[in-house]
């Protein structure tokens, strides 16, 4: 019976250690770390920063509007070439349109 108790204890401790290692790996995976940020909306200043990064221009105005059931930021930007362009940024995903 002693050998059985030792075997059960060693099996559970190995299983416990394995479960702990798996939990640590899963909790540190990029998907789990990024999950809370995927639910957060993009702010107006974030939208402006995304447009500046994409175009290299200067943001003139940021407004919010609904298009086809989706909330978007309308970002008016002065391009380095001197033209003014309106670029849409999805409020939920941060994707930058043309």
PDB file of C-alpha atoms in Angstrom:
ATOM      1  CA  UNK A   1       0.000   0.000   0.000  1.00  0.00           C
ATOM      2  CA  UNK A   2       2.903   2.391   0.667  1.00  0.00           C
ATOM      3  CA  UNK A   3       4.093   2.079  -2.897  1.00  0.00           C
ATOM      4  CA  UNK A   4       0.570   2.951  -4.088  1.00  0.00           C
ATOM      5  CA  UNK A   5       0.410   6.071  -1.913  1.00  0.00           C
ATOM      6  CA  UNK A   6       3.828   7.166  -3.148  1.00  0.00           C
ATOM      7  CA  UNK A   7       2.795   6.582  -6.746  1.00  0.00           C
ATOM      8  CA  UNK A   8      -0.463   8.523  -6.355  1.00  0.00           C
ATOM      9  CA  UNK A   9       1.310  11.396  -4.624  1.00  0.00           C
ATOM     10  CA  UNK A  10       4.021  11.548  -7.260  1.00  0.00           C
ATOM     11  CA  UNK A  11       1.486  11.355 -10.096  1.00  0.00           C
ATOM     12  CA  UNK A  12      -0.620  14.138  -8.639  1.00  0.00           C
ATOM     13  CA  UNK A  13       2.366  16.314  -7.971  1.00  0.00           C
ATOM     14  CA  UNK A  14       3.599  15.807 -11.536  1.00  0.00           C
ATOM     15  CA  UNK A  15       0.119  16.500 -12.871  1.00  0.00           C
ATOM     16  CA  UNK A  16      -0.144  19.565 -10.646  1.00  0.00           C
ATOM     17  CA  UNK A  17       3.201  20.868 -11.837  1.00  0.00           C
ATOM     18  CA  UNK A  18       2.246  20.206 -15.449  1.00  0.00           C
ATOM     19  CA  UNK A  19      -1.079  22.031 -14.980  1.00  0.00           C
ATOM     20  CA  UNK A  20       0.743  24.969 -13.416  1.00  0.00           C
ATOM     21  CA  UNK A  21       3.242  25.145 -16.282  1.00  0.00           C
ATOM     22  CA  UNK A  22       0.458  24.987 -18.873  1.00  0.00           C
ATOM     23  CA  UNK A  23      -1.502  27.697 -17.051  1.00  0.00           C
ATOM     24  CA  UNK A  24       1.554  29.961 -16.987  1.00  0.00           C
ATOM     25  CA  UNK A  25       2.216  29.460 -20.692  1.00  0.00           C
ATOM     26  CA  UNK A  26      -1.412  30.084 -21.625  1.00  0.00           C
ATOM     27  CA  UNK A  27      -1.698  33.179 -19.441  1.00  0.00           C
ATOM     28  CA  UNK A  28       1.443  34.648 -20.986  1.00  0.00           C
ATOM     29  CA  UNK A  29       0.445  33.988 -24.591  1.00  0.00           C
ATOM     30  CA  UNK A  30       0.008  37.112 -26.767  1.00  0.00           C
ATOM     31  CA  UNK A  31      -3.675  36.366 -27.365  1.00  0.00           C
ATOM     32  CA  UNK A  32      -4.464  36.382 -23.650  1.00  0.00           C
ATOM     33  CA  UNK A  33      -2.334  39.454 -23.000  1.00  0.00           C
ATOM     34  CA  UNK A  34      -3.916  41.386 -25.885  1.00  0.00           C
ATOM     35  CA  UNK A  35      -7.492  40.292 -25.177  1.00  0.00           C
ATOM     36  CA  UNK A  36      -8.443  43.224 -22.909  1.00  0.00           C
ATOM     37  CA  UNK A  37      -7.120  45.689 -25.485  1.00  0.00           C
ATOM     38  CA  UNK A  38      -9.132  44.105 -28.262  1.00  0.00           C
ATOM     39  CA  UNK A  39     -12.294  45.103 -26.444  1.00  0.00           C
ATOM     40  CA  UNK A  40     -11.220  48.714 -25.900  1.00  0.00           C
ATOM     41  CA  UNK A  41     -12.274  51.374 -28.354  1.00  0.00           C
ATOM     42  CA  UNK A  42      -9.813  53.593 -30.168  1.00  0.00           C
ATOM     43  CA  UNK A  43      -9.808  57.161 -28.842  1.00  0.00           C
ATOM     44  CA  UNK A  44      -9.878  60.265 -31.031  1.00  0.00           C
ATOM     45  CA  UNK A  45      -6.238  61.001 -30.215  1.00  0.00           C
ATOM     46  CA  UNK A  46      -5.303  57.401 -31.101  1.00  0.00           C
ATOM     47  CA  UNK A  47      -7.097  57.801 -34.431  1.00  0.00           C
ATOM     48  CA  UNK A  48      -5.204  61.029 -35.090  1.00  0.00           C
ATOM     49  CA  UNK A  49      -1.892  59.325 -34.257  1.00  0.00           C
ATOM     50  CA  UNK A  50      -2.683  56.432 -36.615  1.00  0.00           C
ATOM     51  CA  UNK A  51      -3.407  58.849 -39.454  1.00  0.00           C
ATOM     52  CA  UNK A  52      -0.233  60.862 -38.816  1.00  0.00           C
ATOM     53  CA  UNK A  53       1.782  57.639 -38.819  1.00  0.00           C
ATOM     54  CA  UNK A  54       0.199  56.539 -42.100  1.00  0.00           C
ATOM     55  CA  UNK A  55       0.336  59.846 -43.968  1.00  0.00           C
ATOM     56  CA  UNK A  56       3.036  61.933 -42.328  1.00  0.00           C
ATOM     57  CA  UNK A  57       0.616  64.850 -42.396  1.00  0.00           C
ATOM     58  CA  UNK A  58      -0.817  67.228 -39.809  1.00  0.00           C
ATOM     59  CA  UNK A  59      -4.251  66.503 -38.328  1.00  0.00           C
ATOM     60  CA  UNK A  60      -6.648  69.413 -38.682  1.00  0.00           C
ATOM     61  CA  UNK A  61      -9.838  67.982 -37.192  1.00  0.00           C
ATOM     62  CA  UNK A  62     -11.255  64.736 -35.790  1.00  0.00           C
ATOM     63  CA  UNK A  63     -15.005  64.077 -35.685  1.00  0.00           C
ATOM     64  CA  UNK A  64     -17.028  60.999 -34.882  1.00  0.00           C
ATOM     65  CA  UNK A  65     -19.826  59.593 -37.054  1.00  0.00           C
ATOM     66  CA  UNK A  66     -21.777  56.442 -37.722  1.00  0.00           C
ATOM     67  CA  UNK A  67     -21.508  54.719 -41.109  1.00  0.00           C
ATOM     68  CA  UNK A  68     -23.432  51.553 -41.910  1.00  0.00           C
ATOM     69  CA  UNK A  69     -23.920  50.789 -38.223  1.00  0.00           C
ATOM     70  CA  UNK A  70     -20.222  51.263 -37.389  1.00  0.00           C
ATOM     71  CA  UNK A  71     -18.733  54.143 -35.463  1.00  0.00           C
ATOM     72  CA  UNK A  72     -15.887  55.843 -37.272  1.00  0.00           C
ATOM     73  CA  UNK A  73     -13.590  58.797 -36.793  1.00  0.00           C
ATOM     74  CA  UNK A  74     -13.406  61.218 -39.699  1.00  0.00           C
ATOM     75  CA  UNK A  75      -9.878  62.609 -39.584  1.00  0.00           C
ATOM     76  CA  UNK A  76      -9.128  65.646 -41.731  1.00  0.00           C
ATOM     77  CA  UNK A  77      -5.396  65.805 -42.423  1.00  0.00           C
ATOM     78  CA  UNK A  78      -3.093  68.221 -44.240  1.00  0.00           C
ATOM     79  CA  UNK A  79      -0.748  66.057 -46.306  1.00  0.00           C
ATOM     80  CA  UNK A  80       2.926  66.986 -46.809  1.00  0.00           C
ATOM     81  CA  UNK A  81       2.097  67.765 -50.469  1.00  0.00           C
ATOM     82  CA  UNK A  82      -0.278  70.523 -49.306  1.00  0.00           C
ATOM     83  CA  UNK A  83      -3.554  68.698 -50.030  1.00  0.00           C
ATOM     84  CA  UNK A  84      -6.282  68.203 -47.424  1.00  0.00           C
ATOM     85  CA  UNK A  85      -7.615  64.666 -47.209  1.00  0.00           C
ATOM     86  CA  UNK A  86     -10.286  62.992 -45.093  1.00  0.00           C
ATOM     87  CA  UNK A  87      -9.396  59.574 -43.725  1.00  0.00           C
ATOM     88  CA  UNK A  88     -11.763  57.266 -41.859  1.00  0.00           C
ATOM     89  CA  UNK A  89     -10.628  55.271 -38.824  1.00  0.00           C
ATOM     90  CA  UNK A  90     -12.788  52.471 -37.394  1.00  0.00           C
ATOM     91  CA  UNK A  91     -13.485  53.265 -33.742  1.00  0.00           C
ATOM     92  CA  UNK A  92     -13.670  49.602 -32.699  1.00  0.00           C
ATOM     93  CA  UNK A  93     -10.702  48.134 -34.596  1.00  0.00           C
ATOM     94  CA  UNK A  94      -8.468  51.099 -35.351  1.00  0.00           C
ATOM     95  CA  UNK A  95      -8.256  50.178 -39.027  1.00  0.00           C
ATOM     96  CA  UNK A  96      -7.347  53.165 -41.180  1.00  0.00           C
ATOM     97  CA  UNK A  97      -9.199  53.659 -44.470  1.00  0.00           C
ATOM     98  CA  UNK A  98      -8.450  55.881 -47.437  1.00  0.00           C
TER      99      UNK A  98
END
